[in-house]
């Protein structure tokens, strides 16, 4: 390995303070650096807190700039060595570096890590690179240049044309062309118009919006400002989930800073453009991610969707023309204006331009946020960038697009990820959640899981969604208990199709997607559940039993001690036994058995 | 039952609602539109839940029907109508957490605390809830303990940490 000789001056310590890294202890690491610097009387090195790097599994992440030396999973104890050996001694601390799981080699530089190397970061351009709580950091990295450009040199019509030409499509799920959406709001008559940023990232398993808001809030504000200028709005709202307290905090700081610098308020940058932004915190309703429901919620009502038309561009918030865009969509805007629509349109496929961020989680080695050009294959994302399946198990399926998306098996790994290709398979790009499953995940259980979610979040306004999801969920519950039959499988599919076409809003229209794709691609597994009462993954607890292998058990009593139900009996040094009538199948005994004597009988 | 020997049942616990305080909280919203959810959030912050009496005051102050205010409040998952515990444990049941076994943690906590998700212990020490996703999917499964996200998977340890904190505070 070539050792990087570190420059002695101008070092900066970048510490990730995104939610993931904070949870792994980055605040302690930050304090440890401060203390170490105090102890050694170092004052010329800055400690910079940054937003999310997207490689949350490796947190807390510390990057030493300007070289970009990447230290993963840093603990407070490691800090003195980094200071001593790297910052003072000028040598990279090799054993603390990231190790490539495939080659076993240590990698020192951020940009050389496979996970980052294969990405194309446009939306995440500043995440992890700047301090999100300092507006000057954003300005130094070229921020607010796009706003300046549109105010000085472009007419609102030209801005809309530029966004249209870029081919950008809504990143919230539906993929509607952004420029076209803007043109509707622009052309709508009315003196009062609104711009709304939809930061109600409700899909379980998707967290790119959270990372962008925490790591680069100004890029979203700048996008909103440009949108407001283009459509002629002077007021904007950000509707953000209350489950993201750090994002809320950083957005508030960003809005304050932008006001002070004159990017918000009256006569922005000396132009005649006025704009202000208000924050609205959600109160815990998934359906509020749907645009008409979101607007009802801002108006202080129940967040229920309504029939469109009229579309928000005609009659939106308080009945005025309104333009709603998702966080990721807005974060693209400044880049497009600065770099030009052509450059953006050169990335991606014919109909899906630019990049998309995916939140890759589940049974994958290197989970996190991955931003890749549209059209990249699933295989590249899962196996190349994210390093494949955890513990080298076998890939079973990937659920794309959260509870509104679909579940795709191995045959589809070479499908390019773009709006059209994914729709053809029955899945959707959606918000970009990607949950990877191995053989130990059960699709029937997952179908039940998603439906439990959508059923709970159904607002109840329309019958197909309210009752349909409930009935489907009951069927799936019976299947996971082995109380169903083949007729019900047919009925489930029929009902799923009905709910899809008859529901009022996106929630109900897409809730059947996971079931329909699973029924199509994993029919065999459903049949096993209903015909044989068998769950091959060993997940559906009613269909399995925990059994102690008599010849392996040494009677150590560990399982007995840990069993919360007192279901295990046996004398010391004698094989133990599980009482099936008491066992709740929590699996704790199997986790604790030191001799692997407990197995799941399917 | 509450912790003392008075045999009070949880349902009987009456919280004294200072209606003057509720009015004070609502003052800044008067005459503004679209503020009902905000007002409810503020009142809940003050009392920890939405007491019936406070909902009545909100309805009066905003000149809305009680049914309307309750209808809006009960629509959103974040509003509570009964007092909650001092410690709030939320098990994330997002997709990534689900696939990595959040169910086992939830069941363990239910077992350990003797309550189901959505309930509060009789001594008002613990409330157990689920949350759909907190966006920490790469670190799944996670549990949110009093607003702090934690990777601790052992239900016994989660509770022990909270109990220890309480003892420290009591001392």
Coordinates of N, CA and C in Angstrom, one line a residue, chain A residues 158-281:
Chain A
X158 N -37.6 31.3 -18.6 CA -36.4 30.6 -18.9 C -36.0 29.6 -17.9
X159 N -36.3 29.9 -16.6 CA -35.9 29.0 -15.6 C -36.8 27.7 -15.8
X160 N -38.1 27.9 -16.0 CA -38.9 26.7 -16.3 C -38.4 25.9 -17.5
X161 N -38.1 26.6 -18.5 CA -37.5 25.9 -19.7 C -36.3 25.1 -19.4
X162 N -35.4 25.7 -18.6 CA -34.2 25.0 -18.3 C -34.4 23.7 -17.5
X163 N -35.4 23.8 -16.5 CA -35.7 22.6 -15.7 C -36.3 21.6 -16.6
X164 N -37.2 22.1 -17.5 CA -37.8 21.1 -18.5 C -36.8 20.4 -19.3
X165 N -35.8 21.2 -19.8 CA -34.8 20.7 -20.7 C -33.9 19.7 -20.0
X166 N -33.8 19.8 -18.6 CA -32.9 18.9 -17.9 C -33.5 17.5 -17.8
X167 N -34.8 17.4 -18.0 CA -35.5 16.1 -17.9 C -35.7 15.6 -16.5
X168 N -35.5 16.5 -15.5 CA -35.7 16.1 -14.1 C -37.1 15.7 -13.8
X169 N -37.2 14.6 -13.1 CA -38.6 14.1 -12.8 C -38.7 14.0 -11.2
X170 N -39.9 14.1 -10.7 CA -40.1 14.1 -9.3 C -39.5 12.9 -8.6
X171 N -38.7 13.2 -7.6 CA -38.1 12.1 -6.9 C -38.9 11.5 -5.7
X172 N -40.1 12.1 -5.5 CA -40.9 11.6 -4.4 C -41.5 10.3 -4.6
X173 N -41.6 9.9 -5.8 CA -42.2 8.6 -6.1 C -42.9 8.5 -7.5
X174 N -43.7 9.5 -7.8 CA -44.5 9.4 -9.0 C -43.7 9.7 -10.3
X175 N -42.6 10.4 -10.2 CA -41.7 10.7 -11.4 C -42.3 11.6 -12.4
X176 N -43.2 12.5 -12.0 CA -43.7 13.5 -12.9 C -42.7 14.5 -13.3
X177 N -42.6 14.9 -14.6 CA -41.6 15.9 -15.0 C -41.7 17.2 -14.2
X178 N -40.6 17.6 -13.6 CA -40.6 18.7 -12.7 C -40.9 20.0 -13.4
X179 N -40.2 20.2 -14.6 CA -40.4 21.4 -15.3 C -41.8 21.7 -15.8
X180 N -42.5 20.5 -16.1 CA -43.8 20.6 -16.6 C -44.7 21.0 -15.4
X181 N -44.5 20.5 -14.3 CA -45.2 20.8 -13.0 C -45.1 22.3 -12.8
X182 N -43.9 22.8 -12.9 CA -43.6 24.2 -12.6 C -44.4 25.1 -13.6
X183 N -44.4 24.6 -14.9 CA -45.0 25.5 -15.9 C -46.5 25.6 -15.7
X184 N -47.1 24.5 -15.1 CA -48.6 24.6 -14.8 C -48.8 25.7 -13.7
X185 N -48.0 25.7 -12.7 CA -48.2 26.6 -11.6 C -47.8 28.0 -12.1
X186 N -46.9 28.1 -13.0 CA -46.5 29.4 -13.5 C -47.6 30.0 -14.3
X187 N -48.2 29.2 -15.1 CA -49.3 29.7 -16.0 C -50.6 30.0 -15.3
X188 N -50.8 29.3 -14.1 CA -52.0 29.5 -13.4 C -52.2 30.9 -13.0
X189 N -53.4 31.5 -13.2 CA -53.7 32.9 -12.9 C -53.8 33.0 -11.4
X190 N -53.4 34.2 -10.9 CA -53.5 34.5 -9.5 C -52.2 35.2 -9.0
X191 N -52.5 36.1 -8.0 CA -51.4 36.9 -7.5 C -50.6 36.2 -6.4
X192 N -51.4 35.4 -5.7 CA -50.8 34.7 -4.5 C -50.6 33.2 -4.9
X193 N -49.3 32.8 -4.8 CA -49.0 31.4 -5.1 C -48.1 30.8 -4.0
X194 N -48.0 29.5 -3.9 CA -47.2 28.9 -2.9 C -46.2 27.9 -3.5
X195 N -45.1 27.7 -2.8 CA -44.2 26.6 -3.1 C -44.1 25.8 -1.8
X196 N -44.2 24.5 -2.0 CA -44.1 23.6 -0.8 C -43.0 22.6 -1.0
X197 N -42.2 22.4 0.0 CA -41.2 21.3 0.0 C -41.8 20.2 0.8
X198 N -41.9 19.0 0.1 CA -42.5 17.9 0.8 C -41.3 17.1 1.5
X199 N -41.2 17.3 2.8 CA -40.1 16.6 3.5 C -40.8 15.6 4.5
X200 N -41.9 15.1 4.1 CA -42.6 14.1 4.9 C -42.2 12.7 4.5
X201 N -41.0 12.4 4.6 CA -40.4 11.1 4.1 C -40.9 10.0 5.0
X202 N -42.1 9.4 4.6 CA -42.7 8.5 5.4 C -42.4 7.0 5.1
X203 N -41.9 6.7 3.9 CA -41.6 5.3 3.6 C -40.7 4.7 4.5
X204 N -41.1 3.7 5.2 CA -40.1 3.0 6.1 C -39.0 2.4 5.3
X205 N -37.8 2.7 5.6 CA -36.7 2.1 4.8 C -36.1 3.2 3.9
X206 N -36.6 4.4 3.8 CA -36.0 5.4 3.0 C -35.5 6.6 3.9
X207 N -34.3 7.0 3.7 CA -33.8 8.1 4.6 C -32.9 9.1 3.9
X208 N -33.1 9.1 2.5 CA -32.2 10.1 1.8 C -32.6 11.5 2.0
X209 N -33.9 11.8 2.2 CA -34.3 13.1 2.4 C -33.8 13.6 3.8
X210 N -33.9 12.7 4.8 CA -33.4 13.1 6.1 C -31.9 13.5 6.0
X211 N -31.1 12.7 5.2 CA -29.7 13.0 5.1 C -29.4 14.3 4.4
X212 N -30.2 14.6 3.4 CA -30.0 15.8 2.6 C -30.4 17.0 3.5
X213 N -31.5 16.9 4.3 CA -31.9 18.0 5.1 C -30.9 18.2 6.3
X214 N -30.3 17.1 6.8 CA -29.4 17.2 7.8 C -28.0 17.6 7.4
X215 N -27.7 17.2 6.1 CA -26.3 17.4 5.7 C -26.1 18.6 4.8
X216 N -27.2 19.1 4.1 CA -27.1 20.2 3.2 C -28.4 20.9 3.0
X217 N -28.9 21.5 4.1 CA -30.3 22.1 4.1 C -30.4 23.2 3.1
X218 N -29.3 24.0 2.9 CA -29.4 25.1 2.0 C -29.6 24.8 0.6
X219 N -29.2 23.6 0.2 CA -29.4 23.2 -1.2 C -30.9 23.1 -1.5
X220 N -31.7 22.6 -0.4 CA -33.1 22.5 -0.5 C -33.8 23.9 -0.5
X221 N -33.3 24.7 0.3 CA -33.8 26.1 0.4 C -33.6 26.8 -0.9
X222 N -32.4 26.7 -1.5 CA -32.1 27.3 -2.8 C -33.0 26.8 -3.9
X223 N -33.2 25.5 -3.9 CA -34.2 24.9 -4.9 C -35.6 25.5 -4.7
X224 N -36.0 25.7 -3.5 CA -37.3 26.3 -3.2 C -37.4 27.7 -3.7
X225 N -36.3 28.5 -3.5 CA -36.3 29.9 -3.9 C -36.4 30.0 -5.4
X226 N -35.6 29.1 -6.1 CA -35.6 29.1 -7.6 C -37.0 28.8 -8.1
X227 N -37.6 27.8 -7.4 CA -39.0 27.3 -7.8 C -40.0 28.5 -7.6
X228 N -39.8 29.2 -6.5 CA -40.7 30.3 -6.2 C -40.6 31.4 -7.2
X229 N -39.3 31.7 -7.6 CA -39.1 32.8 -8.6 C -39.7 32.3 -9.9
X230 N -39.6 31.1 -10.2 CA -40.1 30.6 -11.5 C -41.6 30.6 -11.6
X231 N -42.3 30.3 -10.5 CA -43.7 30.2 -10.6 C -44.4 31.5 -10.2
X232 N -43.6 32.4 -9.5 CA -44.2 33.7 -9.0 C -44.8 33.5 -7.6
X233 N -44.2 32.8 -6.8 CA -44.7 32.7 -5.4 C -43.8 33.5 -4.5
X234 N -44.4 34.0 -3.4 CA -43.6 34.7 -2.4 C -43.6 34.1 -1.1
X235 N -44.3 32.9 -1.0 CA -44.3 32.3 0.3 C -44.1 30.8 0.1
X236 N -43.4 30.2 1.0 CA -43.1 28.7 0.9 C -43.2 28.0 2.2
X237 N -43.6 26.8 2.1 CA -43.7 25.9 3.3 C -42.8 24.7 3.2
X238 N -42.2 24.3 4.3 CA -41.5 23.0 4.4 C -42.3 22.2 5.3
X239 N -42.8 21.1 4.8 CA -43.6 20.2 5.7 C -42.7 19.0 6.0
X240 N -42.2 19.0 7.3 CA -41.2 18.0 7.6 C -41.7 17.1 8.7
X241 N -41.2 15.8 8.7 CA -41.6 14.8 9.7 C -41.1 15.2 11.1
X242 N -41.9 15.1 12.1 CA -41.4 15.3 13.4 C -40.5 14.2 13.9
X243 N -40.5 13.1 13.2 CA -39.6 12.0 13.6 C -38.1 12.3 13.3
X244 N -37.9 13.4 12.6 CA -36.5 13.8 12.2 C -36.1 15.1 13.0
X245 N -35.9 15.0 14.3 CA -35.6 16.2 15.0 C -34.4 17.0 14.6
X246 N -33.3 16.2 14.2 CA -32.1 16.9 13.8 C -32.3 17.7 12.4
X247 N -33.1 17.1 11.5 CA -33.4 17.7 10.3 C -34.2 19.0 10.5
X248 N -35.1 19.0 11.5 CA -35.9 20.1 11.8 C -35.0 21.2 12.3
X249 N -34.1 20.8 13.2 CA -33.2 21.8 13.9 C -32.3 22.5 12.8
X250 N -31.8 21.7 11.9 CA -30.8 22.2 10.9 C -31.6 23.1 9.9
X251 N -32.8 22.7 9.6 CA -33.6 23.5 8.6 C -33.9 24.9 9.3
X252 N -34.2 24.9 10.5 CA -34.5 26.2 11.2 C -33.3 27.1 11.2
X253 N -32.1 26.5 11.5 CA -30.9 27.3 11.5 C -30.7 27.8 10.1
X254 N -30.8 26.9 9.1 CA -30.6 27.3 7.7 C -31.5 28.5 7.3
X255 N -32.8 28.4 7.7 CA -33.7 29.5 7.3 C -33.3 30.8 8.0
X256 N -32.9 30.7 9.2 CA -32.4 31.9 10.0 C -31.2 32.6 9.3
X257 N -30.2 31.7 9.0 CA -29.0 32.2 8.3 C -29.3 32.8 7.0
X258 N -30.2 32.2 6.2 CA -30.5 32.7 4.9 C -31.2 34.0 5.0
X259 N -32.0 34.2 6.0 CA -32.7 35.5 6.3 C -31.6 36.6 6.5
X260 N -30.7 36.2 7.4 CA -29.7 37.2 7.8 C -28.8 37.6 6.6
X261 N -28.6 36.7 5.7 CA -27.7 37.0 4.5 C -28.5 37.6 3.4
X262 N -29.8 37.7 3.6 CA -30.6 38.4 2.5 C -31.0 37.5 1.4
X263 N -30.9 36.1 1.6 CA -31.4 35.2 0.6 C -32.9 35.0 0.8
X264 N -33.4 35.4 1.9 CA -34.9 35.3 2.2 C -35.3 36.6 2.7
X265 N -36.6 37.0 2.4 CA -37.1 38.3 2.8 C -37.5 39.1 1.6
X266 N -37.4 40.4 1.8 CA -37.8 41.3 0.7 C -36.6 41.6 -0.2
X267 N -36.9 41.9 -1.5 CA -35.9 42.3 -2.5 C -34.6 41.5 -2.4
X268 N -34.8 40.2 -2.6 CA -33.7 39.3 -2.4 C -32.5 39.7 -3.4
X269 N -31.3 39.8 -2.9 CA -30.2 40.2 -3.7 C -30.4 41.4 -4.6
X270 N -31.2 42.3 -4.1 CA -31.4 43.6 -4.8 C -32.4 43.5 -5.9
X271 N -33.1 42.3 -6.1 CA -34.1 42.2 -7.1 C -35.4 42.5 -6.6
X272 N -36.5 42.3 -7.4 CA -37.8 42.6 -6.9 C -38.5 41.4 -6.3
X273 N -37.7 40.3 -6.2 CA -38.2 39.0 -5.8 C -38.2 39.0 -4.2
X274 N -39.4 38.7 -3.7 CA -39.6 38.5 -2.2 C -40.0 37.1 -2.0
X275 N -39.4 36.5 -0.9 CA -39.8 35.1 -0.6 C -39.5 34.9 0.9
X276 N -40.5 34.2 1.5 CA -40.2 33.7 2.9 C -40.6 32.3 3.0
X277 N -40.0 31.6 4.0 CA -40.2 30.2 4.2 C -40.7 29.9 5.6
X278 N -41.8 29.1 5.7 CA -42.3 28.7 7.0 C -42.2 27.2 7.2
X279 N -42.0 26.8 8.4 CA -41.8 25.4 8.7 C -43.1 24.8 9.3
X280 N -43.5 23.6 8.9 CA -44.6 22.9 9.5 C -44.1 21.5 9.9
X281 N -44.3 21.2 11.1 CA -43.9 19.8 11.5 C -45.1 18.9 11.4

